[in-house]
CSV table of C-alpha atoms and ligand atoms in Angstrom, one decimal:
chain,number,residue,atom,x,y,z
K,3,MET,CA,5.1,18.8,-44.6
K,4,LYS,CA,3.8,15.3,-44.4
K,5,LYS,CA,3.7,13.4,-41.2
K,6,THR,CA,2.5,9.9,-40.4
K,7,TYR,CA,0.8,8.8,-37.3
K,8,LYS,CA,0.3,5.3,-36.2
K,9,PHE,CA,-2.4,4.2,-33.7
K,10,ARG,CA,-3.4,0.9,-32.2
K,11,ALA,CA,-7.0,0.1,-33.2
K,12,TYR,CA,-9.5,-2.2,-31.5
K,13,PRO,CA,-12.3,-3.0,-34.0
K,14,SER,CA,-15.2,-5.0,-32.6
K,15,LYS,CA,-15.7,-8.6,-33.5
K,16,GLU,CA,-18.3,-7.7,-36.0
K,17,GLN,CA,-16.1,-5.0,-37.5
K,18,LYS,CA,-13.2,-7.4,-37.8
K,19,SER,CA,-15.3,-9.8,-39.8
K,20,VAL,CA,-16.3,-6.9,-42.1
K,21,LEU,CA,-12.7,-5.8,-42.4
K,22,ASN,CA,-11.5,-9.3,-43.2
K,23,ARG,CA,-14.2,-9.8,-45.8
K,24,GLN,CA,-13.3,-6.5,-47.5
K,25,MET,CA,-9.7,-7.4,-47.5
K,26,LEU,CA,-10.6,-10.6,-49.2
K,27,LEU,CA,-12.6,-8.8,-51.8
K,28,CYS,CA,-9.7,-6.4,-52.4
K,29,ARG,CA,-7.3,-9.3,-52.8
K,30,GLU,CA,-9.6,-10.9,-55.4
K,31,LEU,CA,-9.9,-7.6,-57.2
K,32,TYR,CA,-6.1,-7.2,-57.2
K,33,ASN,CA,-5.6,-10.6,-58.6
K,34,HIS,CA,-8.3,-10.3,-61.2
K,35,LEU,CA,-6.8,-6.9,-62.2
K,36,LEU,CA,-3.3,-8.4,-62.5
K,37,GLU,CA,-4.6,-11.2,-64.6
K,38,LYS,CA,-6.4,-8.7,-66.8
K,39,ALA,CA,-3.3,-6.6,-67.1
K,40,LYS,CA,-1.2,-9.6,-68.1
K,41,GLU,CA,-3.8,-10.6,-70.7
K,42,HIS,CA,-3.9,-7.1,-72.1
K,43,PHE,CA,-0.2,-7.1,-72.5
K,44,ARG,CA,-0.2,-10.6,-74.2
K,45,ASP,CA,-2.9,-9.5,-76.6
K,46,THR,CA,-1.8,-6.0,-77.5
K,47,GLY,CA,1.8,-5.7,-76.4
K,48,LYS,CA,0.8,-2.6,-74.5
K,49,THR,CA,0.8,-2.0,-70.8
K,50,PHE,CA,-2.5,-1.7,-69.0
K,51,THR,CA,-2.4,1.9,-67.8
K,52,LYS,CA,-3.8,3.2,-64.5
K,53,TYR,CA,-6.6,4.8,-66.4
K,54,ASP,CA,-7.4,1.4,-68.1
K,55,MET,CA,-7.4,-0.2,-64.6
K,56,ILE,CA,-9.7,2.3,-63.1
K,57,LYS,CA,-12.1,1.9,-66.0
K,58,TRP,CA,-12.0,-1.8,-65.7
K,59,VAL,CA,-12.7,-1.7,-61.9
K,60,THR,CA,-15.8,0.4,-62.5
K,61,LYS,CA,-17.1,-2.2,-64.9
K,62,PHE,CA,-16.1,-5.1,-62.7
K,63,LYS,CA,-18.0,-3.5,-59.8
K,64,LYS,CA,-21.2,-3.4,-61.9
K,65,GLU,CA,-20.9,-7.1,-62.6
K,66,HIS,CA,-20.1,-8.0,-59.0
K,67,PRO,CA,-22.6,-6.2,-56.7
K,68,GLU,CA,-20.8,-7.6,-53.6
K,69,TYR,CA,-18.2,-5.0,-54.2
K,70,ASN,CA,-20.7,-2.3,-53.1
K,71,GLU,CA,-19.8,-3.5,-49.6
K,72,VAL,CA,-16.4,-1.8,-49.9
K,73,TYR,CA,-16.1,2.0,-49.9
K,74,SER,CA,-15.5,3.1,-53.5
K,75,GLN,CA,-12.2,4.9,-52.9
K,76,VAL,CA,-10.8,2.0,-51.0
K,77,LEU,CA,-11.6,-0.1,-54.1
K,78,GLN,CA,-10.0,2.5,-56.4
K,79,ASN,CA,-6.9,2.3,-54.2
K,80,VAL,CA,-6.4,-1.3,-55.6
K,81,PRO,CA,-5.5,-0.2,-59.1
K,82,ASP,CA,-3.4,2.5,-57.5
K,83,ARG,CA,-1.4,-0.1,-55.7
K,84,LEU,CA,-1.0,-2.3,-58.7
K,85,SER,CA,0.0,0.5,-61.0
K,86,LYS,CA,2.6,1.5,-58.5
K,87,ALA,CA,3.9,-2.1,-58.4
K,88,TYR,CA,4.0,-2.0,-62.2
K,89,LYS,CA,5.9,1.3,-62.3
K,90,ASN,CA,8.4,0.0,-59.7
K,91,PHE,CA,8.9,-3.1,-61.8
K,92,PHE,CA,9.7,-1.2,-65.0
K,93,ARG,CA,11.9,1.3,-63.2
K,94,ARG,CA,13.9,-1.5,-61.5
K,95,ALA,CA,14.0,-3.6,-64.7
K,96,LYS,CA,15.9,-0.7,-66.4
K,97,GLU,CA,18.4,-0.2,-63.5
K,98,LYS,CA,21.8,-1.6,-63.7
K,99,ARG,CA,24.2,-2.5,-60.9
K,100,ASN,CA,27.9,-3.1,-61.7
K,101,GLY,CA,26.9,-3.2,-65.4
K,102,LYS,CA,24.4,-6.0,-64.9
K,103,ARG,CA,20.7,-5.8,-65.1
K,104,LEU,CA,18.9,-6.5,-61.8
K,105,LYS,CA,16.8,-9.6,-61.5
K,106,VAL,CA,13.4,-8.1,-61.0
K,107,GLY,CA,10.2,-10.0,-60.2
K,108,PHE,CA,7.0,-9.1,-62.1
K,109,PRO,CA,4.1,-8.1,-59.8
K,110,ARG,CA,2.7,-11.3,-58.4
K,111,PHE,CA,-0.7,-12.6,-57.4
K,112,ARG,CA,-1.4,-11.9,-53.8
K,113,SER,CA,-2.4,-14.7,-51.4
K,114,PHE,CA,-3.7,-12.1,-49.0
K,115,VAL,CA,-4.2,-8.3,-48.5
K,116,SER,CA,-3.8,-7.1,-45.0
K,117,SER,CA,-4.7,-3.5,-45.2
K,118,LEU,CA,-7.4,-1.2,-46.6
K,119,THR,CA,-6.5,2.4,-47.6
K,120,TYR,CA,-8.8,5.4,-47.7
K,121,PRO,CA,-6.8,7.6,-50.0
K,122,GLN,CA,-8.7,10.9,-49.5
K,123,SER,CA,-12.0,10.6,-47.8
K,124,GLY,CA,-14.4,8.2,-46.2
K,125,PHE,CA,-13.1,8.6,-42.6
K,126,LYS,CA,-13.7,10.9,-39.7
K,127,ILE,CA,-11.5,11.1,-36.7
K,128,GLU,CA,-13.1,11.6,-33.3
K,129,LYS,CA,-11.6,11.6,-29.8
K,130,LYS,CA,-11.7,7.9,-29.2
K,131,ARG,CA,-13.1,6.5,-32.4
K,132,ILE,CA,-12.5,6.8,-36.1
K,133,GLU,CA,-15.5,6.4,-38.3
K,134,LEU,CA,-14.7,4.5,-41.5
K,135,SER,CA,-17.2,4.5,-44.3
K,136,LYS,CA,-18.8,1.0,-44.8
K,137,ILE,CA,-17.2,-0.3,-41.6
K,138,GLY,CA,-18.4,1.9,-38.7
K,139,LYS,CA,-16.8,3.6,-35.7
K,140,VAL,CA,-13.6,1.8,-34.8
K,141,ASN,CA,-12.1,2.3,-31.3
K,142,PHE,CA,-8.5,3.5,-31.3
K,143,VAL,CA,-5.8,4.6,-28.8
K,144,ASN,CA,-5.5,8.3,-29.5
K,145,HIS,CA,-2.1,8.9,-28.0
K,146,ARG,CA,-1.0,11.7,-30.2
K,147,GLU,CA,-2.6,14.8,-31.6
K,148,ILE,CA,-2.6,15.0,-35.4
K,149,GLU,CA,-1.1,18.2,-36.7
K,150,GLY,CA,-2.5,19.5,-39.9
K,151,LYS,CA,-5.1,18.0,-42.2
K,152,ALA,CA,-5.4,14.2,-42.3
K,153,LYS,CA,-5.1,13.1,-45.9
K,154,THR,CA,-4.8,9.4,-46.1
K,155,LEU,CA,-5.8,6.6,-43.8
K,156,SER,CA,-4.9,2.9,-43.8
K,157,ILE,CA,-6.2,0.2,-41.5
K,158,LYS,CA,-3.9,-2.8,-41.2
K,159,LYS,CA,-3.9,-6.2,-39.6
K,160,THR,CA,-0.6,-7.7,-38.4
K,161,LYS,CA,0.2,-11.4,-38.6
K,162,SER,CA,-0.7,-11.9,-35.0
K,163,GLY,CA,-4.0,-10.3,-35.5
K,164,GLU,CA,-3.4,-6.8,-34.1
K,165,TRP,CA,-4.9,-3.8,-35.8
K,166,TYR,CA,-3.3,-0.5,-36.6
K,167,ILE,CA,-4.5,2.7,-38.2
K,168,THR,CA,-2.0,4.9,-39.9
K,169,ILE,CA,-2.9,8.4,-40.9
K,170,SER,CA,-0.8,10.7,-43.0
K,171,ALA,CA,-1.4,14.3,-42.4
K,172,GLU,CA,-0.1,17.5,-44.1
K,173,LYS,CA,0.9,20.6,-42.3
K,174,GLU,CA,1.7,23.8,-43.9
K,175,ASP,CA,4.0,25.9,-41.7
K,176,ILE,CA,7.7,25.1,-42.0
K,177,VAL,CA,10.1,26.1,-39.2
K,178,PRO,CA,13.0,27.9,-40.7
K,179,PHE,CA,16.4,26.2,-40.8
K,180,THR,CA,18.4,26.8,-37.6
K,181,ASN,CA,17.7,26.1,-34.0
K,182,GLY,CA,21.0,27.5,-32.8
K,183,ASN,CA,22.5,24.1,-32.0
K,184,PRO,CA,25.9,22.9,-33.2
K,185,ALA,CA,26.6,20.9,-36.4
K,186,ILE,CA,27.5,17.2,-36.3
K,187,GLY,CA,28.7,14.4,-38.4
K,188,ILE,CA,27.6,10.8,-37.6
K,189,ASP,CA,29.2,7.6,-38.5
K,190,LEU,CA,26.8,4.7,-38.3
K,191,GLY,CA,28.3,1.4,-37.1
K,192,ILE,CA,27.5,-1.9,-35.5
K,193,ALA,CA,29.5,-2.0,-32.2
K,194,ASN,CA,28.5,1.6,-31.5
K,195,TYR,CA,25.3,2.5,-33.3
K,196,ALA,CA,26.5,6.0,-34.1
K,197,THR,CA,29.7,7.9,-33.4
K,198,LEU,CA,29.3,11.6,-33.5
K,199,SER,CA,32.0,14.0,-34.6
K,200,ASP,CA,31.9,15.7,-31.1
K,201,GLY,CA,32.9,12.4,-29.5
K,202,ASN,CA,29.5,11.4,-28.3
K,203,ILE,CA,28.3,7.9,-28.9
K,204,LEU,CA,24.8,6.5,-29.4
K,205,HIS,CA,24.0,2.9,-28.6
K,206,ASN,CA,21.4,0.7,-30.1
K,207,ILE,CA,19.1,-1.0,-27.8
K,208,LYS,CA,20.3,-4.4,-26.5
K,209,ILE,CA,17.7,-7.1,-27.1
K,210,THR,CA,19.7,-10.3,-26.4
K,211,LYS,CA,17.1,-11.5,-24.0
K,212,GLU,CA,14.2,-10.9,-26.4
K,213,ARG,CA,16.1,-12.5,-29.3
K,214,ASN,CA,16.8,-15.6,-27.2
K,215,SER,CA,13.1,-16.0,-26.4
K,216,LEU,CA,12.3,-15.5,-30.1
K,217,LYS,CA,14.7,-18.4,-30.8
K,218,ARG,CA,12.9,-20.6,-28.2
K,219,LEU,CA,9.6,-19.8,-29.8
K,220,GLN,CA,11.0,-20.7,-33.2
K,221,GLN,CA,12.1,-24.1,-31.7
K,222,GLY,CA,8.6,-24.5,-30.3
K,223,ILE,CA,7.2,-24.2,-33.8
K,224,SER,CA,9.6,-26.8,-35.3
K,225,ARG,CA,8.9,-29.2,-32.4
K,226,SER,CA,5.1,-29.1,-32.9
K,227,LYS,CA,3.4,-31.3,-35.4
K,228,LYS,CA,2.5,-29.8,-38.8
K,229,GLY,CA,-1.1,-28.8,-39.1
K,230,SER,CA,-1.8,-29.2,-35.4
K,231,GLN,CA,-3.6,-26.8,-33.2
K,232,ASN,CA,-0.4,-26.4,-31.1
K,233,ARG,CA,1.6,-25.4,-34.1
K,234,LYS,CA,-0.9,-22.7,-34.9
K,235,LYS,CA,-0.6,-21.4,-31.4
K,236,ALA,CA,3.2,-21.6,-31.5
K,237,VAL,CA,3.2,-19.6,-34.8
K,238,LEU,CA,1.0,-17.0,-33.3
K,239,ARG,CA,3.2,-16.6,-30.2
K,240,PHE,CA,6.2,-16.3,-32.5
K,241,SER,CA,4.8,-13.6,-34.6
K,242,ARG,CA,3.5,-11.7,-31.6
K,243,HIS,CA,7.0,-11.7,-30.1
K,244,ALA,CA,8.6,-10.8,-33.4
K,245,GLU,CA,6.3,-7.8,-33.7
K,246,HIS,CA,7.1,-6.9,-30.1
K,247,ILE,CA,10.8,-6.8,-30.9
K,248,SER,CA,10.4,-4.7,-34.0
K,249,ARG,CA,8.3,-2.2,-32.0
K,250,ILE,CA,11.1,-2.0,-29.4
K,251,ARG,CA,13.6,-1.3,-32.2
K,252,GLU,CA,11.4,1.2,-33.9
K,253,ASP,CA,10.8,3.0,-30.6
K,254,CYS,CA,14.6,3.1,-30.0
K,255,LEU,CA,15.2,4.6,-33.4
K,256,HIS,CA,12.5,7.2,-32.9
K,257,LYS,CA,14.1,8.3,-29.6
K,258,LEU,CA,17.6,8.4,-31.0
K,259,SER,CA,16.6,10.5,-34.0
K,260,TYR,CA,14.4,12.7,-31.9
K,261,THR,CA,17.3,13.5,-29.5
K,262,LEU,CA,19.7,14.2,-32.4
K,263,VAL,CA,17.5,16.6,-34.3
K,264,ASN,CA,16.8,18.5,-31.0
K,265,SER,CA,20.5,18.6,-30.0
K,266,TYR,CA,22.0,19.7,-33.3
K,267,SER,CA,21.1,22.1,-36.1
K,268,PHE,CA,23.0,20.3,-38.9
K,269,ILE,CA,23.4,16.5,-39.2
K,270,ALA,CA,25.6,14.9,-41.8
K,271,TYR,CA,25.4,11.2,-42.3
K,272,GLU,CA,26.7,8.7,-44.9
K,273,GLU,CA,24.5,7.5,-47.7
K,274,LEU,CA,25.2,3.9,-47.1
K,275,LYS,CA,24.9,1.3,-49.9
K,276,VAL,CA,23.1,-1.1,-47.5
K,277,ALA,CA,22.2,-3.5,-50.3
K,278,ASN,CA,25.9,-4.0,-51.2
K,279,MET,CA,26.9,-4.3,-47.6
K,280,MET,CA,24.3,-7.0,-47.1
K,281,LYS,CA,26.3,-9.3,-49.4
K,282,ASN,CA,28.8,-9.7,-46.6
K,283,HIS,CA,27.0,-12.5,-44.6
K,284,HIS,CA,28.9,-11.9,-41.4
K,285,LEU,CA,27.6,-8.4,-41.3
K,286,ALA,CA,24.2,-8.9,-42.9
K,287,LYS,CA,22.3,-9.7,-39.7
K,288,SER,CA,23.7,-6.9,-37.7
K,289,ILE,CA,23.1,-4.5,-40.5
K,290,SER,CA,19.5,-5.4,-41.1
K,291,GLU,CA,19.0,-5.1,-37.3
K,292,SER,CA,20.5,-1.7,-37.1
K,293,SER,CA,18.2,-0.5,-39.9
K,294,TRP,CA,20.4,2.4,-40.8
K,295,GLY,CA,18.1,3.2,-43.8
K,296,ASN,CA,15.1,3.7,-41.5
K,297,PHE,CA,17.2,5.7,-39.1
K,298,THR,CA,18.4,8.2,-41.7
K,299,GLN,CA,14.8,8.5,-43.0
K,300,LEU,CA,13.6,9.3,-39.5
K,301,LEU,CA,16.3,11.9,-39.2
K,302,GLN,CA,15.4,13.5,-42.5
K,303,TYR,CA,11.8,13.5,-41.5
K,304,LYS,CA,12.1,14.8,-38.0
K,305,ALA,CA,14.8,17.4,-38.8
K,306,GLU,CA,12.4,19.7,-40.6
K,307,SER,CA,10.0,20.3,-37.7
K,308,ALA,CA,12.9,20.6,-35.3
K,309,GLY,CA,14.5,23.4,-37.3
K,310,CYS,CA,17.4,21.2,-38.2
K,311,VAL,CA,18.9,20.0,-41.5
K,312,ALA,CA,20.0,16.5,-42.2
K,313,VAL,CA,22.2,15.8,-45.2
K,314,GLY,CA,23.5,12.6,-46.7
K,315,VAL,CA,27.0,12.5,-48.1
K,316,ASN,CA,29.0,10.2,-50.3
K,317,PRO,CA,30.4,7.5,-48.1
K,318,GLN,CA,33.6,6.9,-50.2
K,319,ASN,CA,36.8,6.7,-48.1
K,320,THR,CA,35.3,8.3,-45.0
K,321,SER,CA,37.1,5.7,-42.9
K,322,LYS,CA,40.3,5.8,-44.9
K,323,THR,CA,40.9,9.6,-45.0
K,324,CYS,CA,42.8,11.5,-42.3
K,325,SER,CA,40.4,14.1,-40.9
K,326,GLU,CA,43.3,16.4,-40.1
K,327,CYS,CA,45.4,16.4,-43.3
K,328,GLY,CA,43.3,14.6,-45.9
K,329,ASN,CA,45.8,11.8,-46.5
K,330,VAL,CA,44.1,8.6,-47.8
K,331,GLN,CA,45.5,5.3,-46.5
K,332,ASP,CA,44.4,1.7,-46.1
K,333,MET,CA,42.2,0.9,-43.1
K,334,PRO,CA,41.4,-2.7,-42.7
K,335,LEU,CA,38.2,-3.3,-40.7
K,336,SER,CA,40.2,-4.7,-37.8
K,337,GLU,CA,42.1,-1.4,-37.3
K,338,ARG,CA,40.2,0.5,-34.7
K,339,THR,CA,42.4,3.6,-34.6
K,340,PHE,CA,43.4,5.8,-37.4
K,341,ASN,CA,47.1,6.6,-37.2
K,342,CYS,CA,48.0,8.9,-40.0
K,343,GLU,CA,51.2,8.0,-41.8
K,344,ILE,CA,51.6,11.6,-43.0
K,345,CYS,CA,50.8,14.0,-40.2
K,346,GLY,CA,50.8,11.6,-37.3
K,347,MET,CA,47.3,12.2,-36.1
K,348,SER,CA,45.8,9.4,-34.1
K,349,LYS,CA,42.1,9.1,-33.6
K,350,ASP,CA,39.4,6.5,-33.0
K,351,ARG,CA,38.4,5.0,-36.4
K,352,ASP,CA,34.7,5.9,-36.2
K,353,LEU,CA,35.4,9.3,-34.7
K,354,ASN,CA,37.8,10.1,-37.6
K,355,ALA,CA,35.1,9.0,-40.1
K,356,SER,CA,32.4,11.1,-38.5
K,357,VAL,CA,34.6,14.2,-38.6
K,358,ASN,CA,35.2,13.5,-42.3
K,359,ILE,CA,31.4,13.1,-42.9
K,360,LEU,CA,30.7,16.5,-41.4
K,361,LYS,CA,33.5,18.1,-43.4
K,362,ARG,CA,32.2,16.6,-46.6
K,363,ALA,CA,28.7,18.0,-46.0
K,364,THR,CA,29.8,21.4,-44.8
K,365,GLU,CA,32.4,21.8,-47.6
K,366,GLY,CA,29.5,21.1,-50.0
K,367,HIS,CA,27.5,23.8,-48.3
K,368,SER,CA,30.2,26.4,-47.9
K,369,GLY,CA,28.9,28.5,-50.9
K,370,SER,CA,25.3,29.3,-50.1
K,371,ASN,CA,25.4,28.8,-46.4
K,372,ALA,CA,28.7,30.4,-45.5
K,373,SER,CA,27.0,32.9,-43.2
K,374,GLY,CA,25.4,30.3,-41.0
K,375,ASP,CA,27.7,29.6,-38.0
K,376,ASN,CA,25.8,26.5,-37.3
K,377,VAL,CA,27.0,24.8,-40.4
K,378,ARG,CA,30.7,25.2,-39.5
K,379,PRO,CA,32.5,22.3,-37.9
K,380,SER,CA,34.2,24.6,-35.4
K,381,HIS,CA,31.5,23.8,-32.8
K,382,MET,CA,32.9,20.3,-32.6
K,383,LYS,CA,36.0,21.5,-30.8
K,384,ALA,CA,34.1,23.0,-28.0
K,385,ASP,CA,32.2,19.8,-27.3
K,386,ALA,CA,35.0,17.4,-28.0
K,387,ALA,CA,36.3,17.6,-24.4
K,388,GLU,CA,33.0,16.2,-23.1
K,389,ARG,CA,33.3,12.8,-24.6
K,390,GLY,CA,30.9,10.3,-23.3
K,391,THR,CA,27.8,8.3,-23.8
K,392,ILE,CA,24.6,10.3,-24.1
K,393,PHE,CA,22.3,7.4,-24.7
K,394,GLY,CA,22.2,4.2,-22.6
K,395,GLY,CA,21.7,1.0,-24.6
K,396,SER,CA,20.7,-1.5,-21.9
K,397,ARG,CA,17.3,-2.2,-20.8
Q,12,ZN,ZN1,47.0,13.2,-41.5
């Protein structure tokens, strides 16, 4: 199992300048390589493969001795990145949505590179410092023990000039599926972040205050003169605050997903077509802020180590179907209660949807997992009486 760890890092002044210089070199290399790949395609009609790229980098390095300043594997990660960008481009260019080809941008020249990646080796993790080859021992805040073997390390600079180290580690042992907790379906929404099929509700964090100050900082930028020192400062304040907000959000999602995987053994969620939903401009902002995609990814990823299973289901008609009798009827967004025209059931719109989501997942599982009690929605009934809010949203 792969796990990623993120640490705040504090490189010294000297190390910062080395890092910045190496990032600059990597940017140049990336751009040269892209140019070369384009040229190659123009001349031969063939794509520049990853193998070609790696060979080219080796040659380039011989002609440009300054590249010896960068750890060799960090350099080799550059063609890796570019060939990934290429692959994505070709994959996306083939995709169709609603019968139309997507508009896909070809990999572009980079105006900056803000991270260096050590794909396999070249780093050593100590208690308070991480030794990076060709950079030195960098101080970091070691707030979490790394489980398993560290495989890949990246050091990254944010826009406001903060440094982070992310380490991805691999662990072998897998906890078997089942922690004895009940099964749950969750309906992700905006007013309530998630409605659970047992009646519990999760709230997203409220950041009105933070968002207002972000707005003020934005105004500060537009009021300052272009190119002035004050503007630079204003921009820095703005991005610092924006990063602060995204950390709050991220932290909240981590907590919510952590609590879920530790309270339930089976979690069913909708595979939302977020890209399509974003076309609705009224909803777009709330949707991007609720980061459902990130949330379900976190669920997936935390589930395994908690002995829980998270399953995505087809979202079609989950809100329009009666969770009691299966009748499908129209449910305009303004309708907050599902009143079934056939069997007369009346249930909160989101609660009804969450029950459907769980049903959909467990019905799909009934064959192979029929013996597992924890996959059966019957648990919901026991908990349904204790409706309430288990996560506070205000700060
Ligand atoms: Zn019904």
